[in-house]
Coordinates of C-alpha atoms in Angstrom, one line a residue:
X26 CA -69.6 -36.7 -321.2
X27 CA -68.5 -33.8 -319.3
X28 CA -66.7 -35.3 -316.4
X29 CA -66.7 -32.1 -313.5
X30 CA -70.2 -32.7 -313.3
X31 CA -70.7 -35.2 -310.9
X32 CA -73.0 -38.0 -312.5
X33 CA -73.6 -40.0 -309.4
X34 CA -75.4 -36.3 -307.4
X35 CA -76.0 -39.4 -304.7
X36 CA -77.3 -36.5 -301.8
X37 CA -78.4 -32.5 -302.2
X38 CA -75.0 -30.7 -301.3
X39 CA -72.6 -33.0 -302.4
X40 CA -70.0 -30.5 -304.0
X41 CA -69.7 -32.2 -307.8
X42 CA -65.8 -33.6 -309.2
X43 CA -64.9 -35.0 -311.7
X44 CA -63.9 -39.0 -312.3
X45 CA -61.1 -37.9 -313.7
X46 CA -59.8 -35.5 -310.9
X47 CA -57.2 -37.0 -307.9
X48 CA -57.3 -34.6 -305.5
X49 CA -53.5 -34.2 -303.4
X50 CA -52.3 -33.2 -299.9
X51 CA -49.2 -33.5 -297.7
X52 CA -49.0 -32.9 -294.5
X53 CA -46.5 -32.9 -291.3
X54 CA -46.3 -34.9 -288.1
X55 CA -48.7 -33.4 -286.5
X56 CA -51.5 -33.2 -289.3
X57 CA -51.0 -29.3 -290.5
X58 CA -51.0 -28.6 -294.0
X59 CA -48.3 -27.8 -296.2
X60 CA -48.8 -28.1 -299.7
X61 CA -52.0 -29.5 -301.6
X62 CA -53.4 -29.4 -305.1
X63 CA -56.5 -26.7 -307.3
X64 CA -58.5 -30.2 -307.2
X65 CA -57.9 -31.0 -303.1
X66 CA -58.5 -26.7 -302.7
X67 CA -61.4 -25.8 -305.5
X68 CA -63.7 -28.5 -303.5
X69 CA -63.3 -28.1 -300.0
X70 CA -64.1 -23.9 -300.3
X71 CA -60.8 -22.7 -299.2
X72 CA -58.1 -21.0 -300.7
X73 CA -55.1 -21.8 -300.7
X74 CA -54.0 -18.9 -297.8
X75 CA -56.4 -20.7 -295.6
X76 CA -55.0 -24.1 -296.6
X77 CA -51.4 -24.1 -296.3
X78 CA -50.7 -24.1 -292.0
X79 CA -54.5 -25.5 -291.5
X80 CA -54.9 -29.1 -289.7
X81 CA -56.0 -31.6 -291.8
X82 CA -58.7 -31.2 -289.6
X83 CA -60.8 -28.8 -290.8
X84 CA -62.6 -30.5 -293.8
X85 CA -63.4 -32.9 -291.2
X86 CA -67.0 -34.5 -291.3
X87 CA -68.8 -35.6 -288.7
X88 CA -69.9 -37.9 -290.2
X89 CA -66.9 -39.8 -290.9
X90 CA -66.0 -42.4 -287.8
X91 CA -62.7 -41.5 -285.6
X92 CA -62.5 -44.3 -285.7
X93 CA -61.1 -44.2 -289.1
X94 CA -58.8 -41.4 -288.3
X95 CA -58.0 -43.6 -285.8
X96 CA -56.9 -46.6 -287.5
X97 CA -55.0 -44.1 -290.7
X98 CA -52.6 -42.3 -287.6
X99 CA -52.5 -46.1 -286.0
X100 CA -51.4 -46.8 -290.1
X101 CA -48.6 -44.0 -290.4
X102 CA -47.5 -43.8 -287.5
X103 CA -45.9 -47.5 -287.2
X104 CA -44.5 -46.5 -291.2
X105 CA -47.9 -48.4 -293.0
X106 CA -49.8 -47.3 -296.3
X107 CA -53.3 -47.3 -295.5
X108 CA -57.1 -46.5 -297.3
X109 CA -60.2 -45.4 -295.9
X110 CA -64.0 -43.7 -297.5
X111 CA -63.9 -40.7 -296.1
X112 CA -66.1 -37.9 -296.5
X113 CA -65.1 -34.0 -296.4
X114 CA -67.0 -31.3 -295.7
X115 CA -66.2 -27.9 -298.1
X116 CA -65.9 -25.1 -296.8
X117 CA -69.1 -23.6 -297.7
X118 CA -70.8 -26.3 -296.4
X119 CA -71.6 -29.4 -298.3
X120 CA -69.8 -32.0 -299.1
X121 CA -68.0 -34.8 -300.3
X122 CA -67.1 -38.0 -300.5
X123 CA -63.9 -39.6 -301.9
X124 CA -61.6 -43.0 -300.6
X125 CA -58.4 -42.0 -299.3
X126 CA -54.1 -43.7 -300.1
X127 CA -52.7 -42.3 -296.9
X128 CA -48.9 -42.8 -297.4
X129 CA -46.1 -41.7 -294.6
X130 CA -43.2 -39.7 -295.3
X131 CA -40.2 -38.7 -294.0
X132 CA -42.0 -35.9 -292.1
X133 CA -45.3 -36.6 -292.5
X134 CA -47.8 -38.3 -294.9
X135 CA -49.2 -37.2 -298.6
X136 CA -52.6 -38.0 -299.6
X137 CA -54.6 -39.0 -302.8
X138 CA -57.3 -39.4 -302.8
X139 CA -60.1 -40.7 -306.1
X140 CA -64.3 -39.8 -307.2
X141 CA -65.2 -43.8 -305.9
X142 CA -68.4 -45.2 -308.1
X143 CA -68.4 -49.0 -306.7
X144 CA -71.1 -50.3 -304.8
X145 CA -68.7 -50.8 -301.6
X146 CA -68.5 -47.3 -301.7
X147 CA -72.8 -46.5 -301.3
X148 CA -72.8 -49.0 -298.6
X149 CA -70.0 -47.3 -296.9
X150 CA -71.4 -44.4 -297.5
X151 CA -74.6 -45.6 -295.5
X152 CA -72.9 -47.1 -292.8
X153 CA -70.8 -44.3 -292.0
X154 CA -73.3 -41.9 -291.1
X155 CA -75.0 -45.3 -289.1
X156 CA -72.9 -45.9 -287.0
X157 CA -71.3 -41.9 -286.6
X158 CA -74.2 -41.4 -285.4
X159 CA -73.2 -44.8 -282.5
X160 CA -69.9 -43.6 -282.0
X161 CA -71.8 -40.2 -280.8
X162 CA -75.0 -42.2 -279.0
X163 CA -71.9 -44.2 -276.8
X164 CA -69.6 -42.3 -276.7
X165 CA -66.8 -44.3 -278.1
X166 CA -64.2 -43.7 -278.0
X167 CA -61.7 -43.5 -281.1
X168 CA -59.3 -46.9 -280.0
X169 CA -62.8 -49.3 -279.5
X170 CA -64.5 -47.6 -282.7
X171 CA -61.2 -48.3 -284.3
X172 CA -61.9 -52.1 -282.8
X173 CA -65.7 -52.1 -284.1
X174 CA -64.7 -51.4 -287.4
X175 CA -62.1 -53.7 -287.5
X176 CA -64.4 -56.2 -286.6
X177 CA -67.2 -55.2 -289.2
X178 CA -64.4 -55.2 -291.9
X179 CA -63.9 -58.8 -290.6
X180 CA -68.0 -59.5 -290.0
X181 CA -68.0 -58.9 -294.6
X182 CA -65.4 -61.3 -295.3
X183 CA -61.8 -60.0 -294.5
X184 CA -59.1 -60.7 -292.2
X185 CA -57.6 -57.6 -292.2
X186 CA -58.5 -53.7 -292.4
X187 CA -55.9 -53.6 -295.2
X188 CA -56.7 -56.3 -296.5
X189 CA -60.9 -54.8 -296.6
X190 CA -59.0 -51.3 -297.5
X191 CA -57.1 -53.5 -300.9
X192 CA -59.9 -55.0 -302.3
X193 CA -61.4 -51.3 -302.0
X194 CA -59.2 -49.5 -303.5
X195 CA -59.1 -52.2 -306.7
X196 CA -62.5 -52.1 -307.2
X197 CA -62.9 -48.6 -306.5
X198 CA -59.6 -48.4 -309.6
X199 CA -61.8 -51.1 -311.7
X200 CA -65.0 -48.8 -311.7
X201 CA -62.9 -45.4 -312.4
X202 CA -61.5 -47.3 -315.6
X203 CA -64.9 -48.8 -317.4
X204 CA -66.8 -44.7 -316.7
X205 CA -63.4 -43.1 -317.5
X206 CA -63.4 -45.4 -320.5
X207 CA -59.7 -47.0 -320.3
X208 CA -57.9 -49.3 -321.2
X209 CA -57.6 -52.8 -318.4
X210 CA -54.1 -52.1 -316.8
X211 CA -52.5 -55.0 -315.8
X212 CA -51.6 -53.8 -312.5
X213 CA -55.7 -53.2 -312.0
X214 CA -56.6 -56.3 -313.8
X215 CA -53.7 -58.5 -310.8
X216 CA -55.4 -56.1 -308.2
X217 CA -59.2 -57.2 -308.6
X218 CA -57.9 -61.3 -309.8
X219 CA -56.0 -61.6 -306.3
X220 CA -58.7 -59.4 -303.9
X221 CA -61.2 -62.6 -305.3
X222 CA -58.8 -65.2 -304.0
X223 CA -57.9 -64.0 -301.1
X224 CA -61.2 -63.5 -300.7
X225 CA -62.2 -67.0 -301.2
X226 CA -59.0 -68.1 -298.9
X227 CA -60.6 -66.4 -295.5
X228 CA -64.0 -68.7 -297.0
X229 CA -62.4 -71.6 -296.4
X230 CA -59.7 -70.4 -294.0
X231 CA -63.5 -69.2 -291.5
X232 CA -64.9 -72.5 -292.1
X233 CA -61.1 -74.9 -291.7
X234 CA -61.2 -72.7 -288.0
X235 CA -65.4 -73.4 -287.6
X236 CA -64.8 -78.1 -288.1
X237 CA -61.5 -77.1 -286.3
X238 CA -62.7 -76.2 -283.1
X239 CA -65.7 -78.4 -283.9
X240 CA -63.2 -81.8 -284.2
X241 CA -62.3 -80.6 -280.2
X242 CA -65.2 -82.7 -278.8
X243 CA -65.2 -85.6 -280.8
X244 CA -62.8 -87.9 -278.3
X245 CA -64.5 -86.7 -275.5
X246 CA -67.4 -87.7 -277.0
X247 CA -65.6 -91.1 -278.2
X248 CA -64.4 -91.4 -274.1
X249 CA -68.1 -90.9 -273.0
X250 CA -69.4 -93.4 -275.6
X251 CA -67.1 -96.1 -274.9
X252 CA -66.6 -95.8 -270.9
X253 CA -70.9 -96.4 -271.2
X254 CA -70.2 -100.1 -274.7
X255 CA -67.2 -101.6 -272.1
X256 CA -64.7 -102.1 -269.2
X257 CA -61.9 -100.3 -269.7
X258 CA -59.5 -100.7 -271.8
X259 CA -61.6 -102.0 -274.7
X260 CA -62.0 -102.0 -278.4
X261 CA -63.4 -98.8 -278.7
X262 CA -61.6 -97.0 -275.6
X263 CA -58.5 -97.6 -277.1
X264 CA -59.8 -96.5 -280.6
X265 CA -61.3 -93.4 -278.7
X266 CA -58.0 -93.0 -276.6
X267 CA -56.1 -93.4 -280.0
X268 CA -57.8 -91.1 -281.7
X269 CA -57.8 -89.2 -279.5
X270 CA -54.0 -88.8 -278.9
X271 CA -53.1 -88.5 -282.8
X272 CA -55.8 -85.5 -283.3
X273 CA -53.8 -83.2 -280.6
X274 CA -51.1 -83.6 -282.4
X275 CA -52.9 -82.4 -285.6
X276 CA -54.8 -79.6 -283.4
X277 CA -51.5 -77.9 -283.0
X278 CA -50.9 -78.2 -286.4
X279 CA -54.2 -77.1 -287.0
X280 CA -53.9 -74.5 -285.0
X281 CA -50.4 -72.7 -286.1
X282 CA -52.0 -73.2 -289.8
X283 CA -55.4 -71.4 -288.9
X284 CA -55.8 -69.8 -285.8
X285 CA -53.7 -67.2 -283.7
X286 CA -51.4 -65.0 -283.8
X287 CA -48.5 -65.4 -286.9
X288 CA -50.9 -68.5 -288.2
X289 CA -49.6 -68.5 -292.0
X290 CA -53.2 -68.0 -293.5
X291 CA -53.3 -64.7 -292.4
X292 CA -49.6 -63.5 -292.5
X293 CA -49.8 -64.6 -296.3
X294 CA -53.4 -62.1 -295.9
X295 CA -51.9 -59.4 -294.7
X296 CA -48.5 -59.6 -296.9
X297 CA -50.2 -59.6 -299.7
X298 CA -52.9 -57.3 -298.7
X299 CA -49.7 -54.9 -297.9
X300 CA -48.1 -55.6 -302.2
X301 CA -52.0 -55.2 -303.2
X302 CA -52.6 -52.4 -302.0
X303 CA -49.3 -51.2 -302.6
X304 CA -49.3 -52.1 -306.2
X305 CA -52.9 -49.8 -306.5
X306 CA -50.8 -46.7 -304.7
X307 CA -48.4 -47.0 -307.0
X308 CA -50.9 -46.9 -310.6
X309 CA -51.9 -43.1 -308.5
X310 CA -49.0 -41.2 -307.5
X311 CA -47.5 -41.8 -311.0
X312 CA -51.3 -41.1 -311.9
X313 CA -50.7 -38.7 -310.0
X314 CA -47.2 -37.1 -310.9
X315 CA -48.2 -36.5 -314.4
X316 CA -51.6 -33.9 -313.2
X317 CA -48.7 -31.9 -311.5
X318 CA -46.4 -31.0 -314.5
X319 CA -48.6 -28.3 -315.3
X320 CA -50.0 -25.9 -312.6
X321 CA -50.9 -22.8 -311.8
X322 CA -47.6 -20.9 -309.4
X323 CA -48.8 -20.7 -305.6
X324 CA -47.8 -18.9 -302.8
X325 CA -45.7 -21.4 -300.7
X326 CA -46.0 -24.8 -302.4
X327 CA -42.7 -25.6 -304.9
X328 CA -44.3 -27.4 -307.0
X329 CA -40.2 -29.5 -307.3
X330 CA -40.2 -30.9 -304.5
X331 CA -43.5 -31.2 -304.6
X332 CA -43.6 -33.3 -307.5
X333 CA -39.8 -34.4 -307.3
X334 CA -41.7 -35.9 -303.3
X335 CA -44.6 -38.1 -305.8
X336 CA -42.1 -39.6 -308.1
X337 CA -40.0 -40.5 -305.2
X338 CA -43.2 -42.5 -303.1
X339 CA -44.2 -43.6 -306.3
X340 CA -41.3 -45.9 -307.2
X341 CA -41.0 -46.7 -303.4
X342 CA -43.6 -47.4 -303.2
X343 CA -43.9 -49.7 -306.9
X344 CA -40.9 -51.3 -305.5
X345 CA -42.4 -52.5 -302.2
X346 CA -45.3 -53.8 -304.0
X347 CA -42.6 -56.2 -305.4
X348 CA -40.5 -57.1 -303.2
X349 CA -44.1 -58.1 -300.2
X350 CA -45.3 -59.6 -303.8
X351 CA -42.6 -62.1 -303.3
X352 CA -42.6 -62.5 -299.7
X353 CA -46.5 -63.5 -300.5
X354 CA -45.5 -66.1 -302.9
X355 CA -43.1 -67.6 -300.7
X356 CA -45.7 -67.5 -297.8
X357 CA -48.1 -68.9 -300.5
X358 CA -45.7 -72.4 -301.4
X359 CA -45.4 -72.3 -297.9
X360 CA -48.7 -72.3 -297.2
X361 CA -50.1 -75.4 -300.6
X362 CA -46.8 -77.5 -298.1
X363 CA -48.6 -77.4 -295.2
X364 CA -51.9 -78.2 -296.4
X365 CA -50.2 -81.4 -298.2
X366 CA -48.4 -81.8 -295.2
X367 CA -51.7 -81.7 -292.4
X368 CA -54.4 -84.1 -295.6
X369 CA -51.3 -86.3 -294.9
X370 CA -51.7 -86.6 -291.1
X371 CA -55.5 -86.4 -291.5
X372 CA -55.8 -89.9 -293.4
X373 CA -54.0 -91.3 -289.9
X374 CA -56.8 -90.2 -288.1
X375 CA -59.5 -91.7 -291.8
X376 CA -57.8 -95.5 -290.7
X377 CA -58.9 -94.8 -287.2
X378 CA -62.5 -93.5 -287.6
X379 CA -62.6 -96.7 -290.1
X380 CA -62.0 -99.0 -287.1
X381 CA -64.1 -98.1 -285.3
X382 CA -67.1 -97.4 -288.6
X383 CA -65.6 -102.0 -288.0
X384 CA -66.2 -101.7 -284.5
X385 CA -70.1 -100.1 -284.7
X386 CA -71.0 -102.4 -287.1
X387 CA -69.8 -105.2 -284.7
X388 CA -71.5 -104.1 -282.5
X389 CA -75.0 -103.1 -284.3
X390 CA -77.8 -102.5 -282.4
X391 CA -76.7 -101.8 -278.8
X392 CA -73.9 -99.4 -280.3
X393 CA -74.9 -97.0 -277.7
X394 CA -74.4 -93.5 -279.4
X395 CA -70.9 -94.6 -281.2
X396 CA -72.9 -94.5 -284.7
X397 CA -73.6 -91.0 -284.3
X398 CA -70.3 -89.4 -282.7
X399 CA -68.3 -91.7 -286.2
X400 CA -71.5 -89.7 -288.1
X401 CA -69.7 -87.1 -286.5
X402 CA -65.8 -87.9 -287.5
X403 CA -67.4 -88.4 -291.1
X404 CA -69.1 -85.3 -292.2
X405 CA -65.6 -83.6 -290.2
X406 CA -63.4 -85.1 -292.2
X407 CA -65.3 -84.5 -295.1
X408 CA -64.2 -81.0 -294.9
X409 CA -61.0 -80.4 -293.1
X410 CA -59.4 -82.6 -296.1
X411 CA -62.1 -80.3 -298.6
X412 CA -60.8 -76.9 -297.5
X413 CA -57.6 -77.8 -297.3
X414 CA -57.7 -79.3 -300.5
X415 CA -59.1 -75.6 -301.6
X416 CA -56.2 -73.6 -299.8
X417 CA -53.6 -75.0 -301.6
X418 CA -55.9 -74.7 -304.6
X419 CA -55.5 -71.7 -304.0
X420 CA -52.2 -71.0 -302.5
X421 CA -51.1 -73.1 -305.4
X422 CA -52.4 -70.0 -307.2
X423 CA -51.9 -67.1 -306.3
X424 CA -48.0 -67.6 -306.2
X425 CA -48.1 -68.9 -310.0
X426 CA -50.2 -65.1 -309.9
X427 CA -47.4 -63.2 -308.3
X428 CA -45.0 -65.0 -309.9
X429 CA -46.1 -64.2 -313.5
X430 CA -46.3 -61.1 -312.7
X431 CA -43.5 -60.0 -311.4
X432 CA -41.8 -62.0 -313.8
X433 CA -43.4 -59.4 -316.9
X434 CA -43.1 -56.6 -314.7
X435 CA -39.2 -56.7 -314.9
X436 CA -39.4 -58.1 -318.7
X437 CA -40.6 -54.9 -319.0

């Protein structure tokens, strides 16, 4: 197979480059290019004098939404790594499509970019074209655009954009290995596996939040039913008041569990995403460093300096990934324990619900809507308990998998 032929050849005008090739560039805090590799120079179509000292935006393509760059800059300025699919423009009028890993460094940032080949990549290429057109049509500013891009990631089941990008990076690395017939890499394996687990946690979180919101109306419904069926202070009224008092406590726990800023599900998701993204980044950096071992001299670029930067950043990313994985494992353990605690609290609500069912049976045909209200409770309780069980099981899997990986990595 000729690795320098674009095997996808998806659209005319796409500049070919090999699957095994990686782009590299480094820029200062203003985005001015200070170094790059031959792949970047060749595919972009510029000669070195036209690249070094030029703003990175000289390769910006109008089909890449401005909101993407806004998110990248936002992450860099906060000292966080970030990834993105990017459509770039070549000097000769062509274009090229990459997945970019952006990492902040002292005095700026560097980027390593690979050729994306996944099904998600194709979807994002099409999405970018339509979304960039929307940006222009509605005159969206970059901040509003980035907000809409985050909402798009949420609609795909991701709690944050870094979670989305960790998923994308894992998929691209796995697909690249498959095309290049490389053996499985343990870093990519755990990246893909844990992304899948986190997607399932996110789905359970959304479902739990939906049932939690629906549960808020039930005590009010019970009070309304009680006011129609009996004088104040009757058994149904007492049941509804007891249920309300107990549900308030559980609602507060559920809210801190799945809703609001800093809830534990989102905290674990973000820490996991950060650790997994750093893990994938460290793999790319190690490969990029190896590719820099044999490079022709270029005026204005000190290859020894670039290699040293890459080596140091690879070590830092790998270490930061291990630390973040350790924190994620600790949060997963907390998530498991909180799931158990809330499930125990739900047993108290179950007792009140059973009393309501008994009272409903005593009243028989005169229940006046009480039966339907109790049926709602049955449905919500079963759903909440089932999702808590699922989250508890998944968080146990996460803790065990991360702990096992960290143990093996330390032994190696």
